[in-house]
Amino acid sequence: MGSGHGETINVTLKVWRQDGPGDAGRFDVHQQAISTDASFLEMLDQLNEQLNDAGAEPVAFESDCREGICGTCGVMINGRAHGPQKATATCQLHMREFRDGDEIVVEPFRAAGFPVVRDLAVDRSPLDRIVEAGGYISVNTGAASDANLTPVPKPAADMAFDAAACIGCGACVAACPNSAAQLFTSAKIGHLGLLPQGQAERWSRTESMVETMEEFFGSCTNHGECSEACPKEISLDFIAFMNRDYMKAKVKNRALAGQR
Amino acid sequence: MTDMTTSTAASSGRGTSPALDGRVPDGDLATKWEDHKFSMKLVNPNNKRRFDVIVVGTGLAGASAAASLGELGYRVKAFTFHDSPRRAHSIAAQGGINAAKNYPNDGDSVHRLFYDTVKGGDYRSREANVHRLAEVSVNIIDQATAQGVPFARDYGGLLDNRSFGGAQVSRTFYARGQTGQQLLIGAYSALMRQVAAGTVELHSRSEMLDVVVKDGRACGIVTRDLLSGEVTPHSAHAVVLATGGYGNVYFLSTNAMMCNVTAAWRAHRKGAFFANPCYTQIHPTCIPVSDDFQSKLTLMSESLRNDGRIWVPDAFDDARAAADIPESERDYYLERKYPAFGNLVPRDVASRNAKTVCDEGRGVGPLKNGVFLDFAAAIARDGVDAIAAKYGNLFDMYQRITGENPYEQPMRIYPAIHYTMGGLWVDYHLMTTVPGLYAVGEANFSDHGANRLGASALMQGLADGYFVLPYTIGDDLAGMLGEQAVPTDDPVFTEAVAGVNDEQHRWLSINGTKSVDHYHRELGRIVWEYIGMERDKAGLEKALTEIPALREEFHANVRVLGSADTLNQSLEKAGRVADFFELAELMARDALEREESCGGHFRAEHQTEDGEAQRDDDEFAHVAAWEWNGTGTAQTRHREELSFENVALSQRSYK
Ligand SMILES: Cc1cc2nc3c(=O)[nH]c(=O)nc-3n(C[C@H](O)[C@H](O)[C@H](O)COP(=O)(O)OP(=O)(O)OC[C@H]3O[C@@H](n4cnc5c(N)ncnc54)[C@H](O)[C@@H]3O)c2cc1C
Ligand code: SF4
Ligand code: FES
């Protein structure tokens, strides 16, 4: 197959199969010949086509944009969230990162907050719950004033942007030994908390989002694995920002409550 | 099983079909929308909570609509097949969003944006809609900025603009290469705020598989839960479809993998006319197909054409590396043919010329399916650092995908399907031909005519969702005060639910030999070959025999394994591909009937001496909207005549 300029390599795939949330799960092993031009997910596509032809159910895995921006994809590849290449989501990983004869273990993101749905697909909806808890600026449609009325200093705008680049993939949670969601949550808190538009709700937002996060996810013990795995290289500095804001928020929100 | 004849359509004759009342208000173009907003009926705040509104799709159009309706006080139910609203295809938009803010003071205005959009659409859109779009464009930027969307800023802290897609003014707002992502996160957070407030009930991983109509009015939908397989009816006073475009009918496109036409198509089967399906847009700068297992195509930003030079070797089947081909044996064909615009000719012109040289056998790369986009001259002129500063992330992305270093050898590019201008026909209120059923965003046909300008899709989706639909829907609902939504135990719902359940079991019981993807890929080949960049009568007729034949085989021989009561991605895709088959046939018929070239629709028979699209304004300055007549019967073609009172029709030339 294939007439691109990549070479064909043979790899041994150990793929996690699990029929549903209640199933114990197991590994299936497949020998796969694949062009180094293929993406990792195209290799799984090809495996699925072969499985289907052979009468076996295809492996469930999720992806959509395949451009590293939607955050839908994400599996553990040889124990690493999104695999070996730095700053690269699973869908952006290509087979030229592997060698002939490699064994590749493919598992779902493993985290207490992300139950397995089937095979390699997990439920990441707790991340939506964190956003629902305050990851927004309250401005009804039509209520906004002219966009240039509030200048934003470029450094603040740039830093807010660095945080806003988070794609919500959850790799940070999967990479964390404690299944903590600090990097994701702090990216949202940092994005909004750095902008003038986000100041009015800064303290209530921080408290509410952090506490919702704690309902679903483990606690942070500063391993830094999250940032290593993050396809957008979100910085650990945002976790520090969030922690500081959380401490302040506790004080401020209590003071505000006292005034009511 | 479907079996449509391919006989010529019954046509509704000249003049606007009585079935297509565009409801465009009278009056001066510039004040029409303001006046109309005043004359529309309102639903008072306390009564809004008596109305249920369903919004299907939570991309830019759907999330903005659902959030805005929730803020107004309607009881909203929002549905997406994604696991989270933030994953919609809108997230992938890179370049930017247009708005007539005129911050750079370079002569932009609402009228200019209106004019550029009508002209860019090759005079095949409705003036009144486009003008409204240009008017509300400015509000979008204000709204998004207030939500915290981090648009690019200058050193004074004010918003920055750039020019895009050949516009002569800088009106494009952008957020690095992630404009779609940042706008969607803004709309998504507004939506989640309403979810928290209890005005919006969010149903993720829920795929709409039918629209329910009672006594001619849309009254709800049927969804399938993608995890449990449960099929559920939902009723409402109005249904809004914000379900995106159909570019994936080509199998390979720049669209996300899950984009599909199912929601729009099932609405079509329930009576919503489908307009201009043959208007599809090709983007000239995508990475060429590299192998048989290619799953999608990746867009390389159009901005690269500002500094890259496009060429192919003079010789046929020249297998030398680019560096070994001397200048004298290279054909910079765009610079040669279009000295004035050179490498910056519009998308469709650049695309067709790439196809021509590849078809001649002068394509480059291992599969001879691309043309060079060469930065050597720009690097020699400006230095590597300057080029890296401008395009570094794109160069990295290219290298990650192809394994080739564009600083050292030219990129290879080829056109790919990118956007679909056709879609559900809607009137000025964004209502389809089924009362109570609306379509917003890429799912409708409205504002781009036969060709969309760069950075205008994000603008249109958000205009529809934030600033148009929330007004127009109130006017229609006001008349329904006191009416209860149709209960979900009504026979119209139980029948629709049974239909969806039957469909799932039918796919699982075929037990053929080939996968759904196999048929999708084969369908895509036909559509790309005959209804792609260039169409002609013979090819379209061929498509009209090949598509039904392949469709028959698909319905008889597809193999969908597993069960219906769990996550089953093949099962999901089977229904979507079935709808693509029916759509593809309609595209071919629409393209065949439109005996002219305009925008993204290029009929080889209709071109100027320069190879430019040759419109026929006397015969074809109309929208073609197709009415479903039941499975096995050809759709009827209706026309909505377009009149141009504020712009003069002209012929493009880029020489
Ligand atoms: C690579 C790329 C780059 C682009 N760049 C730009 C750009 O720079 N500027 C610009 O203006 N435009 C750009 N576009 C075009 C633009 O992104 C899209 O046209 C626009 O985002 C579409 O938005 P939408 O809300 O209509 O649909 P989408 O974002 O596609 O959302 C569709 C929604 O509907 C849901 N859905 C669909 N069917 C169903 C169903 N049956 N049941 C339940 N839910 C369903 C999906 O889950 C999703 O939530 C680009 C497009 C591509 C492909
Ligand atoms: S912080 Fe990084 S790893 Fe975590 S969700 Fe965001 S993009 Fe993914
Ligand atoms: S599929 Fe979208 S980020 Fe990977």
PDB file of N, CA and C in Angstrom, chain A residues 159 182 186 189-190 193-194 202-207 210 213 222 235-253:
ATOM      1  N   MET A 159       0.075  37.514  27.281  1.00  0.00           N
ATOM      2  CA  MET A 159       0.117  36.480  28.315  1.00  0.00           C
ATOM      3  C   MET A 159      -1.253  35.808  28.444  1.00  0.00           C
ATOM      4  N   GLN A 182      -5.126  21.032  37.527  1.00  0.00           N
ATOM      5  CA  GLN A 182      -4.679  22.398  37.819  1.00  0.00           C
ATOM      6  C   GLN A 182      -4.256  23.157  36.559  1.00  0.00           C
ATOM      7  N   SER A 186      -6.124  26.491  35.604  1.00  0.00           N
ATOM      8  CA  SER A 186      -5.364  27.731  35.741  1.00  0.00           C
ATOM      9  C   SER A 186      -5.227  28.440  34.402  1.00  0.00           C
ATOM     10  N   ILE A 189      -8.402  30.416  34.241  1.00  0.00           N
ATOM     11  CA  ILE A 189      -8.385  31.503  35.233  1.00  0.00           C
ATOM     12  C   ILE A 189      -7.355  32.563  34.848  1.00  0.00           C
ATOM     13  N   GLY A 190      -6.229  32.117  34.327  1.00  0.00           N
ATOM     14  CA  GLY A 190      -5.193  33.060  33.903  1.00  0.00           C
ATOM     15  C   GLY A 190      -5.651  33.887  32.711  1.00  0.00           C
ATOM     16  N   GLY A 193      -8.346  36.268  34.033  1.00  0.00           N
ATOM     17  CA  GLY A 193      -7.888  37.097  35.143  1.00  0.00           C
ATOM     18  C   GLY A 193      -6.839  38.126  34.740  1.00  0.00           C
ATOM     19  N   LEU A 194      -6.205  37.905  33.594  1.00  0.00           N
ATOM     20  CA  LEU A 194      -5.182  38.848  33.145  1.00  0.00           C
ATOM     21  C   LEU A 194      -5.762  39.996  32.329  1.00  0.00           C
ATOM     22  N   ARG A 202     -13.234  38.360  38.949  1.00  0.00           N
ATOM     23  CA  ARG A 202     -11.994  37.618  39.141  1.00  0.00           C
ATOM     24  C   ARG A 202     -12.018  36.736  40.394  1.00  0.00           C
ATOM     25  N   TRP A 203     -12.468  37.280  41.491  1.00  0.00           N
ATOM     26  CA  TRP A 203     -12.343  36.530  42.750  1.00  0.00           C
ATOM     27  C   TRP A 203     -13.426  35.480  42.895  1.00  0.00           C
ATOM     28  N   SER A 204     -14.627  35.817  42.492  1.00  0.00           N
ATOM     29  CA  SER A 204     -15.692  34.804  42.587  1.00  0.00           C
ATOM     30  C   SER A 204     -15.421  33.677  41.593  1.00  0.00           C
ATOM     31  N   ARG A 205     -14.927  34.045  40.416  1.00  0.00           N
ATOM     32  CA  ARG A 205     -14.627  33.032  39.412  1.00  0.00           C
ATOM     33  C   ARG A 205     -13.588  32.050  39.940  1.00  0.00           C
ATOM     34  N   THR A 206     -12.516  32.591  40.486  1.00  0.00           N
ATOM     35  CA  THR A 206     -11.412  31.741  40.911  1.00  0.00           C
ATOM     36  C   THR A 206     -11.879  30.763  41.994  1.00  0.00           C
ATOM     37  N   GLU A 207     -12.565  31.284  42.971  1.00  0.00           N
ATOM     38  CA  GLU A 207     -12.987  30.408  44.062  1.00  0.00           C
ATOM     39  C   GLU A 207     -13.910  29.308  43.539  1.00  0.00           C
ATOM     40  N   VAL A 210     -12.032  26.716  41.181  1.00  0.00           N
ATOM     41  CA  VAL A 210     -11.088  25.846  41.901  1.00  0.00           C
ATOM     42  C   VAL A 210     -11.868  24.816  42.710  1.00  0.00           C
ATOM     43  N   MET A 213     -13.300  22.190  40.497  1.00  0.00           N
ATOM     44  CA  MET A 213     -12.199  21.322  40.053  1.00  0.00           C
ATOM     45  C   MET A 213     -11.908  20.245  41.106  1.00  0.00           C
ATOM     46  N   ASN A 222       2.828  19.492  42.479  1.00  0.00           N
ATOM     47  CA  ASN A 222       3.919  20.134  41.738  1.00  0.00           C
ATOM     48  C   ASN A 222       4.881  19.193  41.026  1.00  0.00           C
ATOM     49  N   SER A 235       2.150  27.066  30.525  1.00  0.00           N
ATOM     50  CA  SER A 235       3.217  27.165  31.520  1.00  0.00           C
ATOM     51  C   SER A 235       2.710  26.906  32.936  1.00  0.00           C
ATOM     52  N   LEU A 236       3.599  26.318  33.753  1.00  0.00           N
ATOM     53  CA  LEU A 236       3.268  26.084  35.165  1.00  0.00           C
ATOM     54  C   LEU A 236       3.043  27.401  35.906  1.00  0.00           C
ATOM     55  N   ASP A 237       3.548  28.493  35.349  1.00  0.00           N
ATOM     56  CA  ASP A 237       3.349  29.795  35.992  1.00  0.00           C
ATOM     57  C   ASP A 237       1.871  30.102  36.224  1.00  0.00           C
ATOM     58  N   PHE A 238       1.023  29.566  35.344  1.00  0.00           N
ATOM     59  CA  PHE A 238      -0.405  29.847  35.518  1.00  0.00           C
ATOM     60  C   PHE A 238      -0.962  29.159  36.757  1.00  0.00           C
ATOM     61  N   ILE A 239      -0.362  28.026  37.102  1.00  0.00           N
ATOM     62  CA  ILE A 239      -0.819  27.364  38.333  1.00  0.00           C
ATOM     63  C   ILE A 239      -0.462  28.245  39.531  1.00  0.00           C
ATOM     64  N   ALA A 240       0.730  28.819  39.480  1.00  0.00           N
ATOM     65  CA  ALA A 240       1.124  29.725  40.576  1.00  0.00           C
ATOM     66  C   ALA A 240       0.182  30.930  40.642  1.00  0.00           C
ATOM     67  N   PHE A 241      -0.147  31.464  39.459  1.00  0.00           N
ATOM     68  CA  PHE A 241      -1.085  32.594  39.378  1.00  0.00           C
ATOM     69  C   PHE A 241      -2.422  32.214  40.010  1.00  0.00           C
ATOM     70  N   MET A 242      -2.899  31.030  39.650  1.00  0.00           N
ATOM     71  CA  MET A 242      -4.199  30.582  40.172  1.00  0.00           C
ATOM     72  C   MET A 242      -4.138  30.403  41.687  1.00  0.00           C
ATOM     73  N   ASN A 243      -3.050  29.801  42.165  1.00  0.00           N
ATOM     74  CA  ASN A 243      -2.948  29.566  43.610  1.00  0.00           C
ATOM     75  C   ASN A 243      -2.939  30.883  44.384  1.00  0.00           C
ATOM     76  N   ARG A 244      -2.190  31.851  43.855  1.00  0.00           N
ATOM     77  CA  ARG A 244      -2.168  33.155  44.519  1.00  0.00           C
ATOM     78  C   ARG A 244      -3.561  33.781  44.518  1.00  0.00           C
ATOM     79  N   ASP A 245      -4.192  33.722  43.362  1.00  0.00           N
ATOM     80  CA  ASP A 245      -5.526  34.331  43.260  1.00  0.00           C
ATOM     81  C   ASP A 245      -6.528  33.611  44.161  1.00  0.00           C
ATOM     82  N   TYR A 246      -6.346  32.320  44.304  1.00  0.00           N
ATOM     83  CA  TYR A 246      -7.287  31.570  45.141  1.00  0.00           C
ATOM     84  C   TYR A 246      -7.171  32.004  46.603  1.00  0.00           C
ATOM     85  N   MET A 247      -5.927  32.163  47.055  1.00  0.00           N
ATOM     86  CA  MET A 247      -5.723  32.617  48.439  1.00  0.00           C
ATOM     87  C   MET A 247      -6.371  33.988  48.639  1.00  0.00           C
ATOM     88  N   LYS A 248      -6.086  34.889  47.693  1.00  0.00           N
ATOM     89  CA  LYS A 248      -6.660  36.234  47.802  1.00  0.00           C
ATOM     90  C   LYS A 248      -8.183  36.167  47.729  1.00  0.00           C
ATOM     91  N   ALA A 249      -8.661  35.319  46.849  1.00  0.00           N
ATOM     92  CA  ALA A 249     -10.114  35.234  46.637  1.00  0.00           C
ATOM     93  C   ALA A 249     -10.811  34.837  47.928  1.00  0.00           C
ATOM     94  N   LYS A 250     -10.192  33.912  48.652  1.00  0.00           N
ATOM     95  CA  LYS A 250     -10.807  33.450  49.899  1.00  0.00           C
ATOM     96  C   LYS A 250     -11.045  34.642  50.834  1.00  0.00           C
ATOM     97  N   VAL A 251     -10.002  35.466  50.928  1.00  0.00           N
ATOM     98  CA  VAL A 251     -10.092  36.616  51.826  1.00  0.00           C
ATOM     99  C   VAL A 251     -11.116  37.620  51.292  1.00  0.00           C
ATOM    100  N   LYS A 252     -10.955  37.975  50.022  1.00  0.00           N
ATOM    101  CA  LYS A 252     -11.828  39.008  49.450  1.00  0.00           C
ATOM    102  C   LYS A 252     -13.283  38.577  49.449  1.00  0.00           C
ATOM    103  N   ASN A 253     -13.527  37.338  49.050  1.00  0.00           N
ATOM    104  CA  ASN A 253     -14.923  36.916  48.946  1.00  0.00           C
ATOM    105  C   ASN A 253     -15.582  36.904  50.318  1.00  0.00           C
TER     106      ASN A 253
END
